[in-house]
PDB file of N, CA and C in Angstrom:
ATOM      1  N   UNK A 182    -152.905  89.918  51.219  1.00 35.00           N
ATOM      2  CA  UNK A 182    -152.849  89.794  49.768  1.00 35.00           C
ATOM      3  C   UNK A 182    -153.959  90.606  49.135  1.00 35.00           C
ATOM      4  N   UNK A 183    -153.796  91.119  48.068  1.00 44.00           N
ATOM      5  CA  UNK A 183    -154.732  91.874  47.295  1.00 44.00           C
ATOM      6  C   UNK A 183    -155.293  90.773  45.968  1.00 44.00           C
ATOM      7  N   UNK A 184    -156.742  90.491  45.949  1.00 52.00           N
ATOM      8  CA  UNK A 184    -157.227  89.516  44.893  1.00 52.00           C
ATOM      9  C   UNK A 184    -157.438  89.759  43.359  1.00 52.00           C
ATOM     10  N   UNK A 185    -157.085  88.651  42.464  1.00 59.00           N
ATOM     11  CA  UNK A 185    -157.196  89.293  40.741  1.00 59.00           C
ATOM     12  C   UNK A 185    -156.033  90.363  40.242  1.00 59.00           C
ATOM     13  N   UNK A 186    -154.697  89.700  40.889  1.00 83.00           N
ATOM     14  CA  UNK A 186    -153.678  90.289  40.445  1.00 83.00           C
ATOM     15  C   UNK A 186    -153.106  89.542  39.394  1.00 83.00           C
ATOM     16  N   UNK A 187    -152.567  90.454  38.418  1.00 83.00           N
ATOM     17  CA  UNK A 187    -151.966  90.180  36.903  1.00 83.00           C
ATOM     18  C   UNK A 187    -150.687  88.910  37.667  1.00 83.00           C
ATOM     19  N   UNK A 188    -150.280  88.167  36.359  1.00 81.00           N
ATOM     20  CA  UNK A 188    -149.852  87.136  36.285  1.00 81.00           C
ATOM     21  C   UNK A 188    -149.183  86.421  34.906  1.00 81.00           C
ATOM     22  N   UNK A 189    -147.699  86.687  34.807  1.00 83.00           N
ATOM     23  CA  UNK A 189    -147.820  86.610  33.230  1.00 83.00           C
ATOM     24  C   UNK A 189    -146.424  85.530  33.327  1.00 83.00           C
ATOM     25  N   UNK A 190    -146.238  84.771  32.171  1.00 83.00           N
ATOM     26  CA  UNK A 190    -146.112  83.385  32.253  1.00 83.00           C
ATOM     27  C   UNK A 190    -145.256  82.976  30.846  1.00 83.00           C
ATOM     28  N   UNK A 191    -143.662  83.388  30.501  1.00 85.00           N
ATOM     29  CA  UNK A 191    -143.856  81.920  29.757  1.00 85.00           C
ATOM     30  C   UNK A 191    -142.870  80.825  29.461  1.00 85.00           C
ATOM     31  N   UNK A 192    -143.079  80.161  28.976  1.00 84.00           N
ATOM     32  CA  UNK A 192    -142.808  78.453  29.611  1.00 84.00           C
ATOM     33  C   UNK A 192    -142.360  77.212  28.184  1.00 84.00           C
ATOM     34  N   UNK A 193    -141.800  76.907  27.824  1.00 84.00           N
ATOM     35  CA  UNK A 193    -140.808  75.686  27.344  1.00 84.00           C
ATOM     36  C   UNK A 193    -141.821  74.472  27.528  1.00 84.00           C
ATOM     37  N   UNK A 194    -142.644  73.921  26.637  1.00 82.00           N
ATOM     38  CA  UNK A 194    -143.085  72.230  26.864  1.00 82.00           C
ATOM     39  C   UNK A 194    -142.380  71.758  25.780  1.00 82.00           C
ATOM     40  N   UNK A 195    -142.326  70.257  26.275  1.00 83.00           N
ATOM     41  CA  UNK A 195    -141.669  69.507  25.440  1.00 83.00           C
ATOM     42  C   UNK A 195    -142.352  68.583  25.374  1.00 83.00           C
ATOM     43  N   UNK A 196    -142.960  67.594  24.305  1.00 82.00           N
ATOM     44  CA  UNK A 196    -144.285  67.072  24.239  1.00 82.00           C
ATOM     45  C   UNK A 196    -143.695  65.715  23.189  1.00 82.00           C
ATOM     46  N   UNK A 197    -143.448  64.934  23.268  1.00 88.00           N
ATOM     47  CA  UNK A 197    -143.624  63.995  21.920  1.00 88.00           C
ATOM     48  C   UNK A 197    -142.252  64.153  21.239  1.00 88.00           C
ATOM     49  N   UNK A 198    -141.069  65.082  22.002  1.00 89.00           N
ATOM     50  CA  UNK A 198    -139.872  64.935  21.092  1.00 89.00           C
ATOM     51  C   UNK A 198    -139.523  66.627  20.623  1.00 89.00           C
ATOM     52  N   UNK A 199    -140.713  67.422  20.477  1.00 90.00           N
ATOM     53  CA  UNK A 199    -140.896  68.982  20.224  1.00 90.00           C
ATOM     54  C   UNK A 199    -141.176  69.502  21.259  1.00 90.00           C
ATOM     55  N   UNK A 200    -140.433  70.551  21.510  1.00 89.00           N
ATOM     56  CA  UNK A 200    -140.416  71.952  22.131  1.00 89.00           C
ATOM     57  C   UNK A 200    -141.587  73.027  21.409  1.00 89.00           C
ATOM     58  N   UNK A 201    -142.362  73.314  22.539  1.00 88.00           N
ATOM     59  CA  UNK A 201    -143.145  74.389  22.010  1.00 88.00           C
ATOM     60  C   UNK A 201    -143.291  75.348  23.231  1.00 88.00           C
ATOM     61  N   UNK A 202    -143.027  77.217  23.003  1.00 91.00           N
ATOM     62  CA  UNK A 202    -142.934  77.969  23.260  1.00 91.00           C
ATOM     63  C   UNK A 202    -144.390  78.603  24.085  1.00 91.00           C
ATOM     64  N   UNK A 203    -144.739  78.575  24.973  1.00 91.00           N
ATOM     65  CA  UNK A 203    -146.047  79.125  25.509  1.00 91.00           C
ATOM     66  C   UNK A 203    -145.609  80.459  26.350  1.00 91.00           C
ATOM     67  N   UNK A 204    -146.555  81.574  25.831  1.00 91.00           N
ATOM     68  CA  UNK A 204    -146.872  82.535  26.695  1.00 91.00           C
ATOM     69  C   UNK A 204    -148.503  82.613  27.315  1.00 91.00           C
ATOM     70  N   UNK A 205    -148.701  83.347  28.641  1.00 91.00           N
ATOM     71  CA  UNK A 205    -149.541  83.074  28.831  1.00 91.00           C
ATOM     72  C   UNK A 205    -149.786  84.543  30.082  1.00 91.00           C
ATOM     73  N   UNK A 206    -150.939  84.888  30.304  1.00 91.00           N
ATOM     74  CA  UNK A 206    -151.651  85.961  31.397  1.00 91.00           C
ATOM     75  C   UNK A 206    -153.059  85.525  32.081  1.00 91.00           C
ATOM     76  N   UNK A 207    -152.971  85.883  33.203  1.00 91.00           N
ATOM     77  CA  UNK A 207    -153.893  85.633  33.942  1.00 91.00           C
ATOM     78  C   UNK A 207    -153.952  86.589  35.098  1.00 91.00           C
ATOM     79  N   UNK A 208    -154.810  86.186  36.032  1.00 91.00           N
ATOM     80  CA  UNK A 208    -155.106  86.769  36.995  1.00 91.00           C
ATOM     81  C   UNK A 208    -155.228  85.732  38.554  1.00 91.00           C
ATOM     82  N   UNK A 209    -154.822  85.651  39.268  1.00 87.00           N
ATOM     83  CA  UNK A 209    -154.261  84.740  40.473  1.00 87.00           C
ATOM     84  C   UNK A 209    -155.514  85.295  41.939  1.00 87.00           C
ATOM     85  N   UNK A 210    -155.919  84.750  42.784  1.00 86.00           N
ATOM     86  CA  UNK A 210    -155.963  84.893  43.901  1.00 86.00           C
ATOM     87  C   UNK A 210    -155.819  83.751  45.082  1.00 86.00           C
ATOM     88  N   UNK A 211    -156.115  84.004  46.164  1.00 84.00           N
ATOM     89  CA  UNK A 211    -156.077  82.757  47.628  1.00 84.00           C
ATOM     90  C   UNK A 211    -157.248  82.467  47.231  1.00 84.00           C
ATOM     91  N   UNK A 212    -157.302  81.429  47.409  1.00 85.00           N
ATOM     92  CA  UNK A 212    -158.552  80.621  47.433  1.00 85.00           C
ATOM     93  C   UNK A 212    -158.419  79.540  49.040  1.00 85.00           C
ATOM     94  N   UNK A 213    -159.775  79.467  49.854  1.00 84.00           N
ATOM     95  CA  UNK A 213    -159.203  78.833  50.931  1.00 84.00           C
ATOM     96  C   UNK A 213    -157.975  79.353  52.089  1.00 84.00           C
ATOM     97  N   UNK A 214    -157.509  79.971  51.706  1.00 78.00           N
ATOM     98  CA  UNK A 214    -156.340  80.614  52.632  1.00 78.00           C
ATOM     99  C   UNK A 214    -154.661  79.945  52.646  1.00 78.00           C
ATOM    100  N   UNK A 215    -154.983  78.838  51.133  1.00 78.00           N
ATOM    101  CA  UNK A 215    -154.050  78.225  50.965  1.00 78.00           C
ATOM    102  C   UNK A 215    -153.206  77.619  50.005  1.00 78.00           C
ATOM    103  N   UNK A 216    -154.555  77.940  48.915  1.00 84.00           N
ATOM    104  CA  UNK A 216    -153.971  77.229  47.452  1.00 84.00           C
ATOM    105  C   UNK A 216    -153.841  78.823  46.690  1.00 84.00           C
ATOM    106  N   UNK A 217    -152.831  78.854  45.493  1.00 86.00           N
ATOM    107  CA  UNK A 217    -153.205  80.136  44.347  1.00 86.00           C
ATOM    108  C   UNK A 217    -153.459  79.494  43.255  1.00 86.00           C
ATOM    109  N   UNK A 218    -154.665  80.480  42.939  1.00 90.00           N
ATOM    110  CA  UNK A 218    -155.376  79.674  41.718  1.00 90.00           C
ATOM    111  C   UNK A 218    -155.061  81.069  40.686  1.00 90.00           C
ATOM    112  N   UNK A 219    -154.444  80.263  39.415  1.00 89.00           N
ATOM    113  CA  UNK A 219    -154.410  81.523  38.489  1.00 89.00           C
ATOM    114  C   UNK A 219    -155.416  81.129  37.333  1.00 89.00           C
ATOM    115  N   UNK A 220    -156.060  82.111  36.576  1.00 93.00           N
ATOM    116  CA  UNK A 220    -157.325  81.751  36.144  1.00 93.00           C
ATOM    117  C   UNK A 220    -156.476  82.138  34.308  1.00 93.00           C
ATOM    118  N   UNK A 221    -156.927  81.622  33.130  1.00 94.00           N
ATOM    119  CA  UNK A 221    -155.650  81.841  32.110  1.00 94.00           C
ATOM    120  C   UNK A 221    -156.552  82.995  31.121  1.00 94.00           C
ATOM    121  N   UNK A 222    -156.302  84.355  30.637  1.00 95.00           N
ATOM    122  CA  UNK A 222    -156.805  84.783  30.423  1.00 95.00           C
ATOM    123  C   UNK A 222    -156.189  85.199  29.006  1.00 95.00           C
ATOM    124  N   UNK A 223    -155.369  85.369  28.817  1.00 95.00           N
ATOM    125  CA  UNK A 223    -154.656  85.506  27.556  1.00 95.00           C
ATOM    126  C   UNK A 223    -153.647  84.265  26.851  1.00 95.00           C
ATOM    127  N   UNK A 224    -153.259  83.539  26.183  1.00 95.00           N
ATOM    128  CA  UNK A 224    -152.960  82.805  26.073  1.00 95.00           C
ATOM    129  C   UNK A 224    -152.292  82.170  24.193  1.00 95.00           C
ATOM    130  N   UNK A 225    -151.383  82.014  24.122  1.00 95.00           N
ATOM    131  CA  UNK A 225    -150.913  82.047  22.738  1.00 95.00           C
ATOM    132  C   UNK A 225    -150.864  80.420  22.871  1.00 95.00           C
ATOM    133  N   UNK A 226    -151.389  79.579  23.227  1.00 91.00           N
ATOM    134  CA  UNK A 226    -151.600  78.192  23.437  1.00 91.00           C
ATOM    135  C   UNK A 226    -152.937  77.591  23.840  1.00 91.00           C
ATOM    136  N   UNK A 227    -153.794  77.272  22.836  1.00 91.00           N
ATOM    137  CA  UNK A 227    -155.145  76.638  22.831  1.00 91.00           C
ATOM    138  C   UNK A 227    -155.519  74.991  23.304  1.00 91.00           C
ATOM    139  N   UNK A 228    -154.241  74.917  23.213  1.00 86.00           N
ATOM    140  CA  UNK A 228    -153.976  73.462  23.249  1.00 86.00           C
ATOM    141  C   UNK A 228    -154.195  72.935  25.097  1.00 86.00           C
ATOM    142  N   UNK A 229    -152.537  73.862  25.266  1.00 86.00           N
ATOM    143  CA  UNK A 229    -151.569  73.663  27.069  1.00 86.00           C
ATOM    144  C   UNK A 229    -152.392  74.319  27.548  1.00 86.00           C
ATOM    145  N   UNK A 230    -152.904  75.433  27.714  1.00 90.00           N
ATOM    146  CA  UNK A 230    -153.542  76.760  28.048  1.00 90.00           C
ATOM    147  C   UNK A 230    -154.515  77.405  27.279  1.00 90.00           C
ATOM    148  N   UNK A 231    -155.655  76.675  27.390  1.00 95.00           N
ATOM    149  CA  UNK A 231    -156.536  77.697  26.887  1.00 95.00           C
ATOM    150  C   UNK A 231    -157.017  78.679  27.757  1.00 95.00           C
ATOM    151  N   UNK A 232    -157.747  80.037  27.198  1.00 96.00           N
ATOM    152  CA  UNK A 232    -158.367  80.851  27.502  1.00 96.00           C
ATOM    153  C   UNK A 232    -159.315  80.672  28.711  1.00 96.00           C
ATOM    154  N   UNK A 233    -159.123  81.043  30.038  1.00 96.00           N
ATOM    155  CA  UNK A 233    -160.628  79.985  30.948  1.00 96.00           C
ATOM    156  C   UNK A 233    -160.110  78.960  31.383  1.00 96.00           C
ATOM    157  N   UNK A 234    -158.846  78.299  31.588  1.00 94.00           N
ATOM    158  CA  UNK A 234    -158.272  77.352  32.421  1.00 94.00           C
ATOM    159  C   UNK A 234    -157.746  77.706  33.552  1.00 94.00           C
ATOM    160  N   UNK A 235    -158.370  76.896  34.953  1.00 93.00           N
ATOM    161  CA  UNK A 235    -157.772  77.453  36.067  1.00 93.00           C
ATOM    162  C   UNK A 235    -156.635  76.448  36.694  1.00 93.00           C
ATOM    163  N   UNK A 236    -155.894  77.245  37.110  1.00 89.00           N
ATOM    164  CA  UNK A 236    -154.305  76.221  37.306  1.00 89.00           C
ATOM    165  C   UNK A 236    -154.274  76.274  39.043  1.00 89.00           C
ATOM    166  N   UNK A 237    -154.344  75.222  39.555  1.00 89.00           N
ATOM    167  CA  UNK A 237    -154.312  75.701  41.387  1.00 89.00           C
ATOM    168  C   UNK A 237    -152.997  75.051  41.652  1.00 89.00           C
ATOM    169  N   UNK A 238    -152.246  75.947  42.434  1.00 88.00           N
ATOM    170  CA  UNK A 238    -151.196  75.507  42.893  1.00 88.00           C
ATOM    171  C   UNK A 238    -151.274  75.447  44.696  1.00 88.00           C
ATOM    172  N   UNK A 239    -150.772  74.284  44.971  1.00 89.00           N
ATOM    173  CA  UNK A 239    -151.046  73.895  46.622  1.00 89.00           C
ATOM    174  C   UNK A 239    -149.992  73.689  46.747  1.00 89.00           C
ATOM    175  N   UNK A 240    -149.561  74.280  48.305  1.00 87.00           N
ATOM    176  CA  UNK A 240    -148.514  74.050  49.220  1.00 87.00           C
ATOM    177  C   UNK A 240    -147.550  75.279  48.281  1.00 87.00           C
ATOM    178  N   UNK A 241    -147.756  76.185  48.279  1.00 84.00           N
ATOM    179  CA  UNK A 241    -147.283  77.286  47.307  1.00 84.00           C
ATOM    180  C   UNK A 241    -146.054  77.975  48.170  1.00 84.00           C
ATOM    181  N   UNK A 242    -144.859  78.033  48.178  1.00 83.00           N
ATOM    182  CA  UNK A 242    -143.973  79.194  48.692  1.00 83.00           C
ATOM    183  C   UNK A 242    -143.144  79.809  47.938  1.00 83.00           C
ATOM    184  N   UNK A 243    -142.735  81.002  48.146  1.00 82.00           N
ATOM    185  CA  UNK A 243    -141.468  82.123  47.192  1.00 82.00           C
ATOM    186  C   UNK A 243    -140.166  81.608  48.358  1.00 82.00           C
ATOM    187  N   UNK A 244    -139.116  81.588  47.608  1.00 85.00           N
ATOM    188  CA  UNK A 244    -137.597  81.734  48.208  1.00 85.00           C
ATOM    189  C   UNK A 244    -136.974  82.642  47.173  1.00 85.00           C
ATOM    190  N   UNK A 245    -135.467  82.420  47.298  1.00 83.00           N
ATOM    191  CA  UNK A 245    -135.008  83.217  46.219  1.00 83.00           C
ATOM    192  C   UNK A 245    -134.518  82.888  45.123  1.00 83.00           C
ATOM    193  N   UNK A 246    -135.619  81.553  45.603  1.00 81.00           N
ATOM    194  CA  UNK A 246    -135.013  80.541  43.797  1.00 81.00           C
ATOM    195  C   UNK A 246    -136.282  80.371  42.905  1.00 81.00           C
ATOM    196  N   UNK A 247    -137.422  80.744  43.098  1.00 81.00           N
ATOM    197  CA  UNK A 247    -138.371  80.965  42.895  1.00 81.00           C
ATOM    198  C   UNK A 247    -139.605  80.341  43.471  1.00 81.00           C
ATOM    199  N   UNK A 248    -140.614  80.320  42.746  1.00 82.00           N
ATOM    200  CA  UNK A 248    -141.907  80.038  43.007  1.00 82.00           C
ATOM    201  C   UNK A 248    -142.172  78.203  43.168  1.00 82.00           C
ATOM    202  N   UNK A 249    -142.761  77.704  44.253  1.00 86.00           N
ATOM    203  CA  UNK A 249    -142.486  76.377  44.466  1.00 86.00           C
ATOM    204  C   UNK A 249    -143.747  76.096  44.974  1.00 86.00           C
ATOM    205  N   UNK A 250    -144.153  75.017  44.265  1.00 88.00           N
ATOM    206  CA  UNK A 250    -145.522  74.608  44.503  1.00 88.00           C
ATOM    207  C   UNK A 250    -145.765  73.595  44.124  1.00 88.00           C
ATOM    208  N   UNK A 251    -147.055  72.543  44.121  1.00 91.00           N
ATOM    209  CA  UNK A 251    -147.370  71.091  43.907  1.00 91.00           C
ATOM    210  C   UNK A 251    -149.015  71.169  42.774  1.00 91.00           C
ATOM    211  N   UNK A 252    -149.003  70.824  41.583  1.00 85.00           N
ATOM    212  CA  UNK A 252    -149.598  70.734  40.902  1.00 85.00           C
ATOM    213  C   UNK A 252    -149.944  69.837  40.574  1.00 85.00           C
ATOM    214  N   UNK A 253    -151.733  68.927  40.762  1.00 86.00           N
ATOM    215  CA  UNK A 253    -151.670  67.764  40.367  1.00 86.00           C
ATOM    216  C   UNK A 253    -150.843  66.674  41.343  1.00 86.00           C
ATOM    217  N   UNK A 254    -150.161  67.365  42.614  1.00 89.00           N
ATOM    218  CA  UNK A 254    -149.660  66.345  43.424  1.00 89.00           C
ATOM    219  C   UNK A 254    -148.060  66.036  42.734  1.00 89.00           C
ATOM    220  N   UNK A 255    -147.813  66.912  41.699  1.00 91.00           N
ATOM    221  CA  UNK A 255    -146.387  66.693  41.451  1.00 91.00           C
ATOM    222  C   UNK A 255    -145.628  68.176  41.989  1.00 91.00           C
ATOM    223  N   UNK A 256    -144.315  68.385  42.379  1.00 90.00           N
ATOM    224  CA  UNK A 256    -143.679  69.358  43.032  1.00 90.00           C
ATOM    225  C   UNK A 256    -143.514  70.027  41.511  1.00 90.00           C
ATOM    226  N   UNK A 257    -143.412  71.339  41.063  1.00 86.00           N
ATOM    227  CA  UNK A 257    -143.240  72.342  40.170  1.00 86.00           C
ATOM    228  C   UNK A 257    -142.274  73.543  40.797  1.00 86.00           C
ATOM    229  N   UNK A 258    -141.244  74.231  40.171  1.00 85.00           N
ATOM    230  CA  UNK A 258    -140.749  75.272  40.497  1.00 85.00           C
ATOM    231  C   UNK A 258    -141.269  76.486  39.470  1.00 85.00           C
ATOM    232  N   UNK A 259    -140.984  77.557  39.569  1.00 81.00           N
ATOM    233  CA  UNK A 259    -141.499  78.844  38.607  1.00 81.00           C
ATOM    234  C   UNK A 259    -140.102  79.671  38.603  1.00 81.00           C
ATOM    235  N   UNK A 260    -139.121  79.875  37.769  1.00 78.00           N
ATOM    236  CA  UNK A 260    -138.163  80.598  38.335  1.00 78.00           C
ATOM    237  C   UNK A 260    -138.051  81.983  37.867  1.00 78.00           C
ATOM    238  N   UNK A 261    -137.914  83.166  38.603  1.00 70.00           N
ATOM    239  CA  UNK A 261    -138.262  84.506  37.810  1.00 70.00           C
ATOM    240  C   UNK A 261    -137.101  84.965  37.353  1.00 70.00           C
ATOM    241  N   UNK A 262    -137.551  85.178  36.267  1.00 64.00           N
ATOM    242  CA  UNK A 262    -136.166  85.947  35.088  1.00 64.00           C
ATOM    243  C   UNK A 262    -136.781  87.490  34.581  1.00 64.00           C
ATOM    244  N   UNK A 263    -135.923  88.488  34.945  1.00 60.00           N
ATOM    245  CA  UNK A 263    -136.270  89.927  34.382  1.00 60.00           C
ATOM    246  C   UNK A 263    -135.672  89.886  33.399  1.00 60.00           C
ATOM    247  N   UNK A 264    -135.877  90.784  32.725  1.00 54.00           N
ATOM    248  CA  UNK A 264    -134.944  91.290  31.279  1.00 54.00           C
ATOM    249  C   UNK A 264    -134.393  92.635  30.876  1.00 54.00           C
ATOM    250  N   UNK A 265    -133.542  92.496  31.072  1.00 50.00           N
ATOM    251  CA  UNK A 265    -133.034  94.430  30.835  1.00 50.00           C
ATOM    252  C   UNK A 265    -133.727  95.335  29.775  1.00 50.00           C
ATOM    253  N   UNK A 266    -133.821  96.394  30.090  1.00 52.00           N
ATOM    254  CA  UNK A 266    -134.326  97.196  29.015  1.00 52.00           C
ATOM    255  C   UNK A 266    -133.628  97.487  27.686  1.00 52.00           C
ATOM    256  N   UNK A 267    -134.159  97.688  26.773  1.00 49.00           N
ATOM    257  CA  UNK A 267    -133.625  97.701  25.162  1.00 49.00           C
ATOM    258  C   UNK A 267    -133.239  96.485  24.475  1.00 49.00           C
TER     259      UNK A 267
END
C-alpha cells in the first residue's frame, strides 16, 4: 500500500426524521497492519464530519459490492458509484 492517499466520500444521513447530504475528502492510511484510518480533511459537514476527524475502520475488505468494514463495532458497507462524463 502507498500511505496518505486521497479519499473522497459522499453520504445520505438521516438524523431526527431529515436527510442531510454530506460530502467529504480525506486522506487514508494502514495503521497497525490492519485498521484504515481516514483522516477528514475537507468537509461540507461541521457537524457529522468535521475538518480533523479521524474515522478507523477495522476488519476492512473490498469485494465487488464494495467497501466492508466495522466502525465503532457496528458492520458498515461503502458502495462505489462512478458517474459518466457530461
Amino acid at each position: 500500500h502507498e500511505k496518505d492517499k486521497a479519499y473522497t466520500s459522499k453520504m445520505e444521513v438521516r438524523f431526527f426524521g431529515k436527510t442531510t447530504k454530506i460530502n467529504f475528502e480525506g486522506v487514508w492510511s494502514i495503521e497497525d497492519g490492519k485498521h484504515v484510518v481516514v483522516k477528514v480533511t475537507k468537509s461540507t459537514s461541521k457537524v457529522f464530519l468535521p475538518v480533523g476527524k479521524v474515522i478507523r475502520m477495522d476488519e476492512a475488505r473490498v469485494d465487488d459490492k464494495g467497501l466492508h468494514y466495522k466502525h465503532d463495532g457496528k458492520p458498515e458497507t461503502e458502495t462505489r458509484v462512478t458517474s459518466s462524463p457530461g
